[in-house]
Short mmCIF file of C-alpha atoms in Angstrom, two decimals:
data_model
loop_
_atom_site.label_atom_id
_atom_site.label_comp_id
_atom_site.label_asym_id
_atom_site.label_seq_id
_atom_site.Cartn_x
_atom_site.Cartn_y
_atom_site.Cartn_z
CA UNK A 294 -6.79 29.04 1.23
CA UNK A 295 -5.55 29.91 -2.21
CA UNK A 296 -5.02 26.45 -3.01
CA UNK A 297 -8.10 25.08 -1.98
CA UNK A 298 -9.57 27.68 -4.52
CA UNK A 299 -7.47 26.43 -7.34
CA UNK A 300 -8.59 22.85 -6.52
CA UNK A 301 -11.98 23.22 -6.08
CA UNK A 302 -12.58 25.45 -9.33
CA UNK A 303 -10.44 22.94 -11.45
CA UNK A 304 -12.39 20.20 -9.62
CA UNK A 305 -15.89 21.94 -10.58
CA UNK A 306 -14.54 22.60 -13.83
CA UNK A 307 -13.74 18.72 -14.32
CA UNK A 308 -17.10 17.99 -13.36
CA UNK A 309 -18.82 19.83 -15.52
CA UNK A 310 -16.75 18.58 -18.90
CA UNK A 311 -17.75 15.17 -17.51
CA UNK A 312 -21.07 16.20 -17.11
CA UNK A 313 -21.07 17.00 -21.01
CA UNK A 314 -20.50 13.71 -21.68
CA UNK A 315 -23.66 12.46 -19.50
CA UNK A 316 -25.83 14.65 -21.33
CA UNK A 317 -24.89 12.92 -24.80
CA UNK A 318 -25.17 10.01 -23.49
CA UNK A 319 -28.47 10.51 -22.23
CA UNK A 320 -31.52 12.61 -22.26
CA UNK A 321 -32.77 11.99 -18.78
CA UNK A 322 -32.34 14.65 -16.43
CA UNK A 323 -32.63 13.09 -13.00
CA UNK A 324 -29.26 11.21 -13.96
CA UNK A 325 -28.32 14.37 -14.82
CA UNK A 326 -28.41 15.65 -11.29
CA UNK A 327 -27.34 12.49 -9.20
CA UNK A 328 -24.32 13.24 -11.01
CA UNK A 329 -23.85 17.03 -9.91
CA UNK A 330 -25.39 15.66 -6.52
CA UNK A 331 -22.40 13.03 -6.17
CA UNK A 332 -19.97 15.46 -7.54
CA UNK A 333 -20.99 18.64 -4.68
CA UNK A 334 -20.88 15.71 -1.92
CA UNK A 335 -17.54 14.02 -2.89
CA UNK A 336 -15.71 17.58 -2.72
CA UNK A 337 -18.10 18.98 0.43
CA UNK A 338 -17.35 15.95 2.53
CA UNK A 339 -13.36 15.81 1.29
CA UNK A 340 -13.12 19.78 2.44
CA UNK A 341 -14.69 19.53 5.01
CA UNK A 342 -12.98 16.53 6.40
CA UNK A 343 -9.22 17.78 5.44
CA UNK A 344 -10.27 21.72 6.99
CA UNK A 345 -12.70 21.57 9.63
CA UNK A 346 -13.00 17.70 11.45
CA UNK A 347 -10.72 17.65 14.45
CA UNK A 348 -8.45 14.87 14.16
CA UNK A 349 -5.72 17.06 12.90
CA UNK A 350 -2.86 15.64 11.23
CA UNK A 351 -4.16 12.34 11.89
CA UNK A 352 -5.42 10.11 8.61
CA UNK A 353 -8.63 9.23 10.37
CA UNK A 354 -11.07 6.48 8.84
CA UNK A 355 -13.96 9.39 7.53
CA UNK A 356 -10.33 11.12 6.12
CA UNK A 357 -9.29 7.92 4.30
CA UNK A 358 -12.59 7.47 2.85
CA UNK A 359 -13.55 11.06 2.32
CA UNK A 360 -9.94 10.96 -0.49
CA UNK A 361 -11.00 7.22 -1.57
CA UNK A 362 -14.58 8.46 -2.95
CA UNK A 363 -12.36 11.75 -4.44
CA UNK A 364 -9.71 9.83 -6.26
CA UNK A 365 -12.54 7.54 -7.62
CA UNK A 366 -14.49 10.70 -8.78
CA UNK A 367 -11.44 11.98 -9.78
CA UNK A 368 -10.88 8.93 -11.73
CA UNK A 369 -13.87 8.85 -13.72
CA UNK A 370 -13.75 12.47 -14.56
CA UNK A 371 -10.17 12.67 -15.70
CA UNK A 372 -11.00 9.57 -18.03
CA UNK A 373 -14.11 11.11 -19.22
CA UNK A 374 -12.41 14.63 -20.59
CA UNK A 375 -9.31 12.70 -22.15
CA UNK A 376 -12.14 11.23 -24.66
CA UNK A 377 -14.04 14.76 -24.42
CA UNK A 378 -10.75 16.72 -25.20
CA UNK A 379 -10.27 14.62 -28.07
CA UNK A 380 -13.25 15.22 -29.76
CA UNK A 381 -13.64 18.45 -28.76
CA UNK A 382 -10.43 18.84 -31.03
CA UNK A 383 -11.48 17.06 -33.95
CA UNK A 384 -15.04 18.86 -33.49
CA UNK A 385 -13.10 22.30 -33.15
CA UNK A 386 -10.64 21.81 -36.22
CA UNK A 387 -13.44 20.33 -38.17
CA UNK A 388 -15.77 23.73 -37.43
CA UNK A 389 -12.59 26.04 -38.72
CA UNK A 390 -12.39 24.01 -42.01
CA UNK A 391 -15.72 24.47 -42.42
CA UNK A 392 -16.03 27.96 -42.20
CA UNK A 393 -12.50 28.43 -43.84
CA UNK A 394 -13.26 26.19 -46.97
CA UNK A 395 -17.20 25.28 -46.92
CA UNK A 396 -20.15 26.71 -47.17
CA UNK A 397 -20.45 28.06 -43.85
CA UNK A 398 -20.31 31.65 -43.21
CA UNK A 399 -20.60 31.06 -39.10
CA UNK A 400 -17.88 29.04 -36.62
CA UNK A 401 -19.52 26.46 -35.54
CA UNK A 402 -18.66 23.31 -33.60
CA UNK A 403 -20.83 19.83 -35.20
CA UNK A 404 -22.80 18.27 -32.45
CA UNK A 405 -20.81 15.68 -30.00
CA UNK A 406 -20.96 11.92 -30.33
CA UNK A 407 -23.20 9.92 -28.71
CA UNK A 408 -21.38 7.10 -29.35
CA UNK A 409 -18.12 8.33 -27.86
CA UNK A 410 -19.66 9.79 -24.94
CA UNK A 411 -20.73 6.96 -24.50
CA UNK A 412 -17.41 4.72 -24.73
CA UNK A 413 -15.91 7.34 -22.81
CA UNK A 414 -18.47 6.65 -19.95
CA UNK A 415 -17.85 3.07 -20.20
CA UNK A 416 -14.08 2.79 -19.90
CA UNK A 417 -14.19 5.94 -16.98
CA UNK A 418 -16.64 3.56 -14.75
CA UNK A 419 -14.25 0.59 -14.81
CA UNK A 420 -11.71 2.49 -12.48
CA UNK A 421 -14.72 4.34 -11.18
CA UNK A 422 -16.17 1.25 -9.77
CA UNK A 423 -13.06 -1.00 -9.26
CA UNK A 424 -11.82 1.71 -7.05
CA UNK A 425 -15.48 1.89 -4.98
CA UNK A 426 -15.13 -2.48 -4.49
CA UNK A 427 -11.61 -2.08 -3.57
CA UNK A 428 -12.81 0.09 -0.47
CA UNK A 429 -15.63 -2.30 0.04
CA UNK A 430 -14.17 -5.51 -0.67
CA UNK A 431 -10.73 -5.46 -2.10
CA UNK A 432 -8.80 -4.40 1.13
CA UNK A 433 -9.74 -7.43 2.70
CA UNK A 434 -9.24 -10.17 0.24
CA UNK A 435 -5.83 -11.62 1.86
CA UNK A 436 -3.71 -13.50 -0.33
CA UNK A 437 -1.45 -16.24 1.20
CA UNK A 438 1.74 -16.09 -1.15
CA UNK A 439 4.52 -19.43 -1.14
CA UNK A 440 7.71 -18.97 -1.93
CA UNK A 441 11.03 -21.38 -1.74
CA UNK A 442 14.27 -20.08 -1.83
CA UNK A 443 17.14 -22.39 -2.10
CA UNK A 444 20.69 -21.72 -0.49
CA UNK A 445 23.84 -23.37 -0.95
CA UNK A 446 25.06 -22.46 2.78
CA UNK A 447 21.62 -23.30 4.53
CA UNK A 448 22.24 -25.65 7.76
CA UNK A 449 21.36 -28.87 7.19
CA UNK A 450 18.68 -28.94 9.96
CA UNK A 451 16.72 -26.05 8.60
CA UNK A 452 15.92 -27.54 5.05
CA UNK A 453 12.15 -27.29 4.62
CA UNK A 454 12.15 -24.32 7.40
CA UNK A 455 8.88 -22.26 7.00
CA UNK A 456 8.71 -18.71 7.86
CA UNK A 457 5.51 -16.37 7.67
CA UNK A 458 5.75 -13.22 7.29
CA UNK A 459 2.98 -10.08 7.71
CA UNK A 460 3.78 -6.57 7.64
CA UNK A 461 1.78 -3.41 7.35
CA UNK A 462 -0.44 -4.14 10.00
CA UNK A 463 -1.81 -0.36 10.46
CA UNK A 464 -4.79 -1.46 12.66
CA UNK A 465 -6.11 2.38 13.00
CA UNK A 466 -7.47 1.65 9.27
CA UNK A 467 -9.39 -1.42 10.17
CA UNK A 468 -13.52 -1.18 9.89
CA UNK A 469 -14.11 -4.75 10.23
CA UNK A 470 -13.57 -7.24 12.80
CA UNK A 471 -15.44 -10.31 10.96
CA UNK A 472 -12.81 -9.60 8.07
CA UNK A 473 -9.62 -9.01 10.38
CA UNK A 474 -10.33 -12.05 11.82
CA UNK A 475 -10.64 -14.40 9.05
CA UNK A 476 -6.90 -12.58 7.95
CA UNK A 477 -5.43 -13.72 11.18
CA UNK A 478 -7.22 -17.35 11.07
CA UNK A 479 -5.19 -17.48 7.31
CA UNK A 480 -1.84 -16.65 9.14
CA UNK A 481 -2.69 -19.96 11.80
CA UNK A 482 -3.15 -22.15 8.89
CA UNK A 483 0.33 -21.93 7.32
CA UNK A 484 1.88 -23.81 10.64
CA UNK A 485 5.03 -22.24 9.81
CA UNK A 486 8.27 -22.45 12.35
CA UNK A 487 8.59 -18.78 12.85
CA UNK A 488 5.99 -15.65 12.64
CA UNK A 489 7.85 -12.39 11.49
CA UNK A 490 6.33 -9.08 11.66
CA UNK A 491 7.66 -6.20 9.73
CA UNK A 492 6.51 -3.07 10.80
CA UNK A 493 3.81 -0.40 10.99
CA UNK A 494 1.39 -2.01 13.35
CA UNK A 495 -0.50 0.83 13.60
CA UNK A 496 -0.62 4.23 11.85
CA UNK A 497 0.12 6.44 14.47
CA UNK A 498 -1.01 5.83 17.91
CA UNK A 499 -0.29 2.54 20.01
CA UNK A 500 -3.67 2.99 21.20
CA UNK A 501 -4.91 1.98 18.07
CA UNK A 502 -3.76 -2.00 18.39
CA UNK A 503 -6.63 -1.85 21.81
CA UNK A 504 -8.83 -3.52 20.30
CA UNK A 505 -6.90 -5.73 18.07
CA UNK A 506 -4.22 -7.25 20.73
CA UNK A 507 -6.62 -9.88 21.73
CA UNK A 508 -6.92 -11.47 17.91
CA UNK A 509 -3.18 -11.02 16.92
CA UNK A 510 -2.15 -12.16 20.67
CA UNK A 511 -3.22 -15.69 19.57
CA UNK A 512 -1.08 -16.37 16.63
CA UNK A 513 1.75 -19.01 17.99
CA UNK A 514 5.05 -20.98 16.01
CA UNK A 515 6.94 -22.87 17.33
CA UNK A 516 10.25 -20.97 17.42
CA UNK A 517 8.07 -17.67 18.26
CA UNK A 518 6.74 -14.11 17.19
CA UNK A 519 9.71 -11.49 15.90
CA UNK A 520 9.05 -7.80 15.09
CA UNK A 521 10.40 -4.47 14.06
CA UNK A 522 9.27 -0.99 13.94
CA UNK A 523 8.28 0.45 10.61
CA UNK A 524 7.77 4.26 10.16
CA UNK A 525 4.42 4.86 11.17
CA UNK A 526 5.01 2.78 14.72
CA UNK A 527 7.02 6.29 15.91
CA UNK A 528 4.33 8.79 15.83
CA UNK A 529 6.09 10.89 13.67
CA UNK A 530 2.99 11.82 11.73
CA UNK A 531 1.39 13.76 14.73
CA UNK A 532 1.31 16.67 16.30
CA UNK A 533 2.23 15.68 20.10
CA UNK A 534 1.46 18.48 22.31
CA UNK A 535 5.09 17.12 24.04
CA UNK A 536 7.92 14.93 23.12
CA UNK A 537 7.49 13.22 26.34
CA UNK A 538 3.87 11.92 25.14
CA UNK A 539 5.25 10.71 21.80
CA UNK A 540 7.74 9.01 23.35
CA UNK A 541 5.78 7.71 25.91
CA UNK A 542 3.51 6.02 22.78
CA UNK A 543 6.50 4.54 21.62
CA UNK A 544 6.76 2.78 24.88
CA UNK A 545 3.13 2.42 24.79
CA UNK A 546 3.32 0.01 21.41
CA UNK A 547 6.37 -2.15 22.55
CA UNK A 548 4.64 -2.89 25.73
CA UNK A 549 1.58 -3.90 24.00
CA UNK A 550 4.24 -6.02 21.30
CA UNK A 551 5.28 -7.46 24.20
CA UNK A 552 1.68 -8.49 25.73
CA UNK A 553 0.95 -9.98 22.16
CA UNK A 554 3.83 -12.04 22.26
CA UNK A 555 5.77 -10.81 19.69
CA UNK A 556 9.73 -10.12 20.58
CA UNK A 557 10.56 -6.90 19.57
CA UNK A 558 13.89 -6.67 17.75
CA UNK A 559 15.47 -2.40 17.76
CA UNK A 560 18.71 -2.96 15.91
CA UNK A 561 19.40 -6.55 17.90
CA UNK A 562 19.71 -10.13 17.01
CA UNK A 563 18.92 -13.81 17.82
CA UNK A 564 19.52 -17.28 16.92
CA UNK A 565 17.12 -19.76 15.90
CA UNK A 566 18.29 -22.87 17.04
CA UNK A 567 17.48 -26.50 15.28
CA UNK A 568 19.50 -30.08 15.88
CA UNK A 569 22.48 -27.99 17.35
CA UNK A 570 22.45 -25.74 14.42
CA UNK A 571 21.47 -22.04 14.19
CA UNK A 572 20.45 -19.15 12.06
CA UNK A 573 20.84 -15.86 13.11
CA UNK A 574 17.99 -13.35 13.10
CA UNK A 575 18.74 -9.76 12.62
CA UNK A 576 16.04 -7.08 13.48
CA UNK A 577 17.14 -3.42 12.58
CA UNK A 578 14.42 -0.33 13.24
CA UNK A 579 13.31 2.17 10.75
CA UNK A 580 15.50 3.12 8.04
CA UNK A 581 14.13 4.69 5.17
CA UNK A 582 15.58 7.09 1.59
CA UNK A 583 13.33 10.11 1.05
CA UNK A 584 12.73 11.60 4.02
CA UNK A 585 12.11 8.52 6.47
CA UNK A 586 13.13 7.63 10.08
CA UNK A 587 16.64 6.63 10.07
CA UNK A 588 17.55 4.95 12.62
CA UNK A 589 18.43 1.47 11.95
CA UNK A 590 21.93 0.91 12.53
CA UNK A 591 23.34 -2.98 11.14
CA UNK A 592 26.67 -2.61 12.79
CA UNK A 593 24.84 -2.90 16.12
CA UNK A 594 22.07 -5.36 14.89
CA UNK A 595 25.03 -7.63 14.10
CA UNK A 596 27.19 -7.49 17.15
CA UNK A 597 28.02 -10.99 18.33
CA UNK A 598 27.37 -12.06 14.91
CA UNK A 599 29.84 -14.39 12.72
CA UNK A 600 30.13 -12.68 8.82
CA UNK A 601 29.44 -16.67 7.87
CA UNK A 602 26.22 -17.37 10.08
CA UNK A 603 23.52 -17.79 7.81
CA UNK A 604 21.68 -14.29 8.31
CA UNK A 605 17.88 -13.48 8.26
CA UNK A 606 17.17 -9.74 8.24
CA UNK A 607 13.98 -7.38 8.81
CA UNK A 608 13.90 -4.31 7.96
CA UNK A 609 10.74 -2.41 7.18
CA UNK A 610 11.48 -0.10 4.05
CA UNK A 611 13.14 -1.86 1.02
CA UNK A 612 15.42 1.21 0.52
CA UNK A 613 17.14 -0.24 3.40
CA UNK A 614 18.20 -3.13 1.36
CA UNK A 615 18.86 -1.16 -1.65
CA UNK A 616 21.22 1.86 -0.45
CA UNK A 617 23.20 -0.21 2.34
CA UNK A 618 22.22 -4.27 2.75
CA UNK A 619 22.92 -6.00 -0.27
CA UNK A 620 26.48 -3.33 0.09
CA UNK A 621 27.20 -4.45 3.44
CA UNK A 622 30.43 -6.16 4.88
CA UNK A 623 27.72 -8.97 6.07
CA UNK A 624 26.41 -11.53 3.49
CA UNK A 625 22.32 -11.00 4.65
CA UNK A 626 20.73 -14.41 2.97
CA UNK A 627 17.47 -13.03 3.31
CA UNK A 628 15.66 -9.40 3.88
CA UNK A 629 11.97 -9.51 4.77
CA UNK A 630 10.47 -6.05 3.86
CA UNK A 631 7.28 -3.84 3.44
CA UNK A 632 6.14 -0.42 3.47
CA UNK A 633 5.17 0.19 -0.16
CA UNK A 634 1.72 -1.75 -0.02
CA UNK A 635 2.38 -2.38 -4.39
CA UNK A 636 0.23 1.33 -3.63
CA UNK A 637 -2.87 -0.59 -2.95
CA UNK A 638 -3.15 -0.43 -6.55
CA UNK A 639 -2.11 -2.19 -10.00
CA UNK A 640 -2.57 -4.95 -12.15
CA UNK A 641 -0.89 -8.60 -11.20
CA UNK A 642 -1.00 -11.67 -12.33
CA UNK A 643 1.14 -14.17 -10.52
CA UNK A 644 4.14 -15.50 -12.25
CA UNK A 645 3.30 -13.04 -15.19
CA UNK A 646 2.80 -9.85 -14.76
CA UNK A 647 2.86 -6.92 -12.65
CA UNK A 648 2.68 -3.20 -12.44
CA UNK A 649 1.87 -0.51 -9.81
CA UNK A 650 2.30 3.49 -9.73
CA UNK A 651 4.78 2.37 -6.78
CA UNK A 652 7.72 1.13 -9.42
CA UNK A 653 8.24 4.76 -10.01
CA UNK A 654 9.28 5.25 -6.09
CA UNK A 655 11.09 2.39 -5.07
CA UNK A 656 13.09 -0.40 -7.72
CA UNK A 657 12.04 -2.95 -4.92
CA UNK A 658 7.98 -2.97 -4.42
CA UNK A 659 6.27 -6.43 -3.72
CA UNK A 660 7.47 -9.91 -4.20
CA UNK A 661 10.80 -11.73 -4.53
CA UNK A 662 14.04 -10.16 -5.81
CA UNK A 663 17.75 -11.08 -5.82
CA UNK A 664 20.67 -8.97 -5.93
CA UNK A 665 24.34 -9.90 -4.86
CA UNK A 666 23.45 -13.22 -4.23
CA UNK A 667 20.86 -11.97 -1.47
CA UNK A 668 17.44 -12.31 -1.43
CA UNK A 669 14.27 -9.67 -0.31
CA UNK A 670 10.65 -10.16 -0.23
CA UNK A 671 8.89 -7.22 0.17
CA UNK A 672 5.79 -8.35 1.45
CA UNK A 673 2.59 -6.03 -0.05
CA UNK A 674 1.08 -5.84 3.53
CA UNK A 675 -1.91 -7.29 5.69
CA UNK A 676 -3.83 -3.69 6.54
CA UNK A 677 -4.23 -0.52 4.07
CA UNK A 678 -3.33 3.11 5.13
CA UNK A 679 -4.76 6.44 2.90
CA UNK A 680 -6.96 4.85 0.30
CA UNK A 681 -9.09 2.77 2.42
CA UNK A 682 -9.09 0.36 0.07
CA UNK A 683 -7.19 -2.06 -2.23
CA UNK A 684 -6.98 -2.81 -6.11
CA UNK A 685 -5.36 -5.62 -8.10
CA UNK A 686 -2.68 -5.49 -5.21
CA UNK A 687 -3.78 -7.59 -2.48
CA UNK A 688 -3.03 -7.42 1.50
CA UNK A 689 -0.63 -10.18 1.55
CA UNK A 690 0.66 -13.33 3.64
CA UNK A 691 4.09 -14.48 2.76
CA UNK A 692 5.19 -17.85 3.48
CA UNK A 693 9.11 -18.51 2.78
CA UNK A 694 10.67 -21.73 2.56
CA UNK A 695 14.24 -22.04 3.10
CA UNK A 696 15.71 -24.73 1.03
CA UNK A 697 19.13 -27.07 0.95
CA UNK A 698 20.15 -26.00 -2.72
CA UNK A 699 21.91 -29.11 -4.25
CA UNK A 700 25.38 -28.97 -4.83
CA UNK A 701 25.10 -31.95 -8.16
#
């Protein structure tokens, strides 16, 4: 209780600095009280979503949205007081001068800036509003990325071999079917040889894939549909009345895998087989630094596997790859990862540029790295799971080519 005191009264307090800046800016009082309107219903609906809906521990869609609209509000207010705070420093030093040396025989502050308020304003409602479209639009506009990696050790017969890759899925988040679909229709267009699906299909019942099964049920490749489990998939982020009904959702998900089409690998392989050549697929579960599900396990993923078989891996946190893969006895070609999502949010530009909140987490976050000689591509993730939306990091559709690299 004490600490929804504290954030509440530092949230008020927030508000009204921001307000400040309003009132420079403009003389008109209705604005005036939209914006203490939107401020009282952004916190009201966040408190009383996070103390008094039912859903529990559960991040339910009115949840997700209820923190999207606070971090955006949040966002424009913090931006506001850093120009406030600065002026109200210059305007505070400049009223002790005054009295110290000038002609003034009262402290007093000089009137605020209309122009900074102003600025201020400006620059807060960029975040303000990119944060509002990504919840609207943004977490939908799906991003087909190409890649070709070359290999010096690739079969012969699987030069030009196409993979696609989705991960992230977390269909408990998804609001809109029109939108979902036209995501899935992208994945059919890339005709690759293989779909692979790396983790978190929902984000923490199975019953949440229902009503999705049908649409992602009807993706097809030719050498068929591989998954793993990502964290989310085991339910670990609810309060089960038993362990025998979250284990029983467990079971509940890899049947419905299953029904979809999609093999389900838990720390198992298989070989993709072209022109009496192979590649060896290796599918571990969950393993995770900082306090995630460990329980993928390589040494039995790789059993029956040759050290010099060309060697595919998924593996749903890029930690994985990080702490133990690229260190392994095995030579793994390629890891195909998820779970950061780039955060939902940064600034990219393809080939150039990019930057997220997430680099301060995990070294590894979205796109292609190499280390060792190995390869990852942590893929940024089809669906969207807290902030219900997505900014300047887009849900994502890899496509991989594997590549013959020339010897001359």
């Amino acid at each position: 209780m004490l600490r929804w005191i504290i954030f509440v009264t530092v949230y008020l307090v927030m508000g009204f600095y921001a307000l400040q800046a309003i009132r420079t800016a403009t003389r008109q009082p209705w604005i005036h009280y939209v914006f203490i309107a939107l401020t009282l219903l952004v916190i009201g609906n966040f408190i009383y979503q996070f103390s008094w809906a039912d859903e529990g521990r559960v991040l339910s869609k009115p949840k997700s949205y209820a923190f999207g609209f606070l971090i955006a509000m949040l966002s424009f207010q913090l931006i506001t007081i850093i120009f406030l705070f600065s002026e109200d420093i210059f305007r505070f030093l400049t009223g002790a001068y005054q009295r110290l040396f000038g002609t003034h025989t009262e402290f007093s502050l000089p009137a605020r800036r209309r122009f900074l308020s102003l600025t201020a304003l400006g620059i807060a409602a960029l975040p303000f509003g990119a944060l509002l479209w990504g919840m609207y639009k943004g977490k939908y506009n799906f991003q087909v990325l190409k890649y070709q990696l070359e290999f010096e050790d690739l079969p012969d017969a699987f030069d030009g071999y196409q993979i696609t890759q989705i991960s992230d899925i977390h269909s408990g988040s998804f609001d809109n079917r029109k939108m979902v679909e036209y995501g899935v229709r992208l994945i059919k267009e890339q005709q690759s040889d293989v779909i692979l699906f790396t983790g978190d299909m929902v984000n923490n019942m199975a019953s949440e894939m229902l009503p999705w099964k049908d649409l992602f049920a009807t993706l097809d490749a030719p050498d068929g549909k591989f998954s793993v489990l990502g964290n989310h998939d085991y339910g670990d982020y609810v309060a089960w009345e038993t362990a025998e009904a979250k284990a029983q959702n467990l079971e509940d998900l890899k049947k419905i895998q299953k029904e979809m089409g999609f093999e389900l690998l838990l720390n198992e392989n298989r070989y993709l087989e072209k022109n009496d050549q192979r590649i060896a697929l290796v599918g571990v579960e969950n393993w995770g630094a900082g306090g995630f599900i460990k329980v993928g396990d390589l040494k039995k993923a790789t059993k029956g596997i040759d050290k010099n078989d060309f060697k595919i891996l998924m593996s749903h946190d890029p930690s994985h790859w990080q702490h133990e893969v690229i260190h392994d006895d095995h030579h793994y070609h390629l890891t195909l990862s998820g779970h950061t999502h780039g955060m939902q949010f940064g600034v990219e530009i393809p080939g150039w540029f990019k930057w997220s909140p997430v680099k301060w987490r995990y070294k590894y976050w979205a796109g292609i790295y190499e280390e060792l000689g190995q390869f990852i591509n942590v893929n940024r993730g089809f669906g969207f799971i807290g902030y219900p939306g997505r900014v300047g990091i887009w849900p994502e559709i890899s496509v991989i080519t594997l590549k013959k690299k020339s010897l001359t």
